[in-house]
Amino acid sequence: MKNNIHLLAGTYATGKENGIYVIRFNQNNGEYENIGKTEVDDPSYFVLSNDRKFVYSVLENEGSPSYVNAFSYNKNKEELDQKDSILSGDNGSCYITIDKDDKYVITANYGGGSISVFRIDKNGLFYKMSQLIVFEGQSVDPERQTRPHIHCVEFSPDGRYLLASDLGTDKIYQIEIDQECDECGREFIIKETIRNIKVPDGSGPRHIKFHPSGQYFYVINELSDTIITFSYNKGEILQLQEMPVVTNNARGSADVVITPDGRFLYASVRLKEDGIAIFSINSTNGILDRIDYQITGTHPRNLQITPNGKFLLAACRDSSCIEIYEIKKDTGILENINNDIQITEPACLKFI
């Protein structure tokens, strides 16, 4: 049926509960059916190729060498099949993204304070790690910011830059992508860091999300529980706003998502009064206005919105469930439909 799509859910679970689950999800009414899973250790974050033929996950493995895994995705059989695995080049790989041409995957390595670049072939397999970029520095928090901790990497919508958030140094790195790389065999795509965008001391920038228009992006800060709005115009970046996600000193702000129509933004908070802060987005300038707060299960680590914009799903890791909320179209308010998907320690959600 046209309303049925696939939801992939990665976990922090170990043993027989580990892996990436495939779930048939009806984006019209929120009903679902568990199809199966592919067993793989600690798939705490993953990304889909743009052609939807492959999935790439990190094996975080904090304190030890991390891995990147490649899977093929068979829509008709409704299953993933692991095809390849490679060392990430550093430890604590916690985030992964892919370029617009499906030729490179890039990981954010929290433990090592670095990013790794991997070439992939037309069959979705890894050639090798082609670049490892290690950052330096620290910030003011004596426990969390003694060294770099790269938490997220995202390409700009025009593909010209990679943005990397460094929780450990309170910086967003704007990294130039080599647009002529096809002529050199695409061995290296990262050219140089052209700008270090400093956020307030002790912020701990975590995740980056671009607005559907491509004119703005938002950075959620884990340690200060704030969100910063930036404008983006052909590589020019300006800060427009900083505002609190919560004011209870949770130090656990985690993820940020935006409705497909660009009208509402949702930010998850863990560690204290766990929930989701709801904001409206000004269509003229991208500025946020807080409108509500929805209490959730414990540790809402990752959020996803259905392609039609009707439902928001929250991966509540420590409640071992994925909560399903209907988004009220006119107000952005969330309503729990009380139809949780029971999965041990869900950590990452993606729709196909």
mmCIF file of N, CA, C and O in Angstrom, residues 3 38 42 46 49 64 73 99 120 149 158 166 230 235 250 284 303 307 325 352:
data_model
loop_
_atom_site.group_PDB
_atom_site.id
_atom_site.type_symbol
_atom_site.label_atom_id
_atom_site.label_comp_id
_atom_site.label_asym_id
_atom_site.label_seq_id
_atom_site.Cartn_x
_atom_site.Cartn_y
_atom_site.Cartn_z
ATOM 1 N N ASN A 3 0.722 3.974 1.554
ATOM 2 C CA ASN A 3 1.015 4.602 2.840
ATOM 3 C C ASN A 3 2.069 3.851 3.638
ATOM 4 O O ASN A 3 2.566 4.353 4.636
ATOM 5 N N THR A 38 18.671 -7.243 10.970
ATOM 6 C CA THR A 38 19.998 -7.709 10.597
ATOM 7 C C THR A 38 20.910 -7.564 11.800
ATOM 8 O O THR A 38 21.037 -6.465 12.357
ATOM 9 N N ASP A 42 26.094 -2.831 17.901
ATOM 10 C CA ASP A 42 26.114 -1.416 18.252
ATOM 11 C C ASP A 42 25.890 -0.468 17.072
ATOM 12 O O ASP A 42 26.657 0.483 16.884
ATOM 13 N N PHE A 46 23.271 5.511 11.692
ATOM 14 C CA PHE A 46 23.481 5.054 10.317
ATOM 15 C C PHE A 46 22.903 6.064 9.339
ATOM 16 O O PHE A 46 22.152 6.972 9.710
ATOM 17 N N SER A 49 22.080 5.684 1.623
ATOM 18 C CA SER A 49 22.571 6.277 0.384
ATOM 19 C C SER A 49 21.421 7.026 -0.282
ATOM 20 O O SER A 49 20.248 6.754 -0.044
ATOM 21 N N SER A 64 37.582 1.830 22.132
ATOM 22 C CA SER A 64 38.248 0.818 21.317
ATOM 23 C C SER A 64 38.092 1.195 19.849
ATOM 24 O O SER A 64 37.310 2.079 19.508
ATOM 25 N N TYR A 73 20.192 -2.810 0.716
ATOM 26 C CA TYR A 73 18.789 -2.755 1.129
ATOM 27 C C TYR A 73 17.928 -3.276 -0.005
ATOM 28 O O TYR A 73 17.972 -2.759 -1.124
ATOM 29 N N ASP A 99 27.920 11.784 0.823
ATOM 30 C CA ASP A 99 27.870 12.908 -0.117
ATOM 31 C C ASP A 99 26.736 12.695 -1.111
ATOM 32 O O ASP A 99 26.162 11.614 -1.237
ATOM 33 N N ILE A 120 33.604 4.804 -1.570
ATOM 34 C CA ILE A 120 32.778 3.624 -1.785
ATOM 35 C C ILE A 120 32.559 3.443 -3.291
ATOM 36 O O ILE A 120 32.547 4.402 -4.049
ATOM 37 N N HIS A 149 35.883 16.586 20.562
ATOM 38 C CA HIS A 149 34.914 15.489 20.452
ATOM 39 C C HIS A 149 33.987 15.818 19.278
ATOM 40 O O HIS A 149 32.991 16.516 19.465
ATOM 41 N N ASP A 158 24.161 22.608 -0.847
ATOM 42 C CA ASP A 158 24.785 22.784 -2.161
ATOM 43 C C ASP A 158 25.982 21.862 -2.362
ATOM 44 O O ASP A 158 26.587 21.842 -3.440
ATOM 45 N N ASP A 166 32.016 20.243 17.056
ATOM 46 C CA ASP A 166 33.003 19.760 18.020
ATOM 47 C C ASP A 166 32.536 20.105 19.428
ATOM 48 O O ASP A 166 32.682 21.248 19.885
ATOM 49 N N PHE A 230 21.500 29.715 12.456
ATOM 50 C CA PHE A 230 22.439 30.349 11.534
ATOM 51 C C PHE A 230 21.775 30.502 10.169
ATOM 52 O O PHE A 230 20.978 29.646 9.759
ATOM 53 N N GLY A 235 27.775 29.540 1.231
ATOM 54 C CA GLY A 235 28.959 29.403 2.077
ATOM 55 C C GLY A 235 29.120 30.482 3.119
ATOM 56 O O GLY A 235 29.938 30.337 4.037
ATOM 57 N N ALA A 250 19.605 20.489 32.303
ATOM 58 C CA ALA A 250 19.629 19.053 32.046
ATOM 59 C C ALA A 250 20.969 18.595 31.501
ATOM 60 O O ALA A 250 21.423 17.490 31.773
ATOM 61 N N THR A 284 10.097 33.888 7.234
ATOM 62 C CA THR A 284 10.837 34.990 6.612
ATOM 63 C C THR A 284 12.310 34.977 6.961
ATOM 64 O O THR A 284 13.177 35.213 6.112
ATOM 65 N N LEU A 303 15.241 11.507 16.936
ATOM 66 C CA LEU A 303 13.901 11.814 16.461
ATOM 67 C C LEU A 303 13.858 11.656 14.945
ATOM 68 O O LEU A 303 14.851 11.911 14.258
ATOM 69 N N PRO A 307 7.880 11.053 6.114
ATOM 70 C CA PRO A 307 8.008 11.897 4.915
ATOM 71 C C PRO A 307 6.793 12.773 4.648
ATOM 72 O O PRO A 307 6.936 13.877 4.098
ATOM 73 N N TYR A 325 4.170 9.983 17.842
ATOM 74 C CA TYR A 325 3.368 11.173 18.105
ATOM 75 C C TYR A 325 2.764 11.703 16.806
ATOM 76 O O TYR A 325 3.458 11.802 15.791
ATOM 77 N N ILE A 352 12.577 4.915 4.917
ATOM 78 C CA ILE A 352 12.814 4.723 3.492
ATOM 79 C C ILE A 352 11.456 4.744 2.809
ATOM 80 O O ILE A 352 10.636 3.876 3.059
#
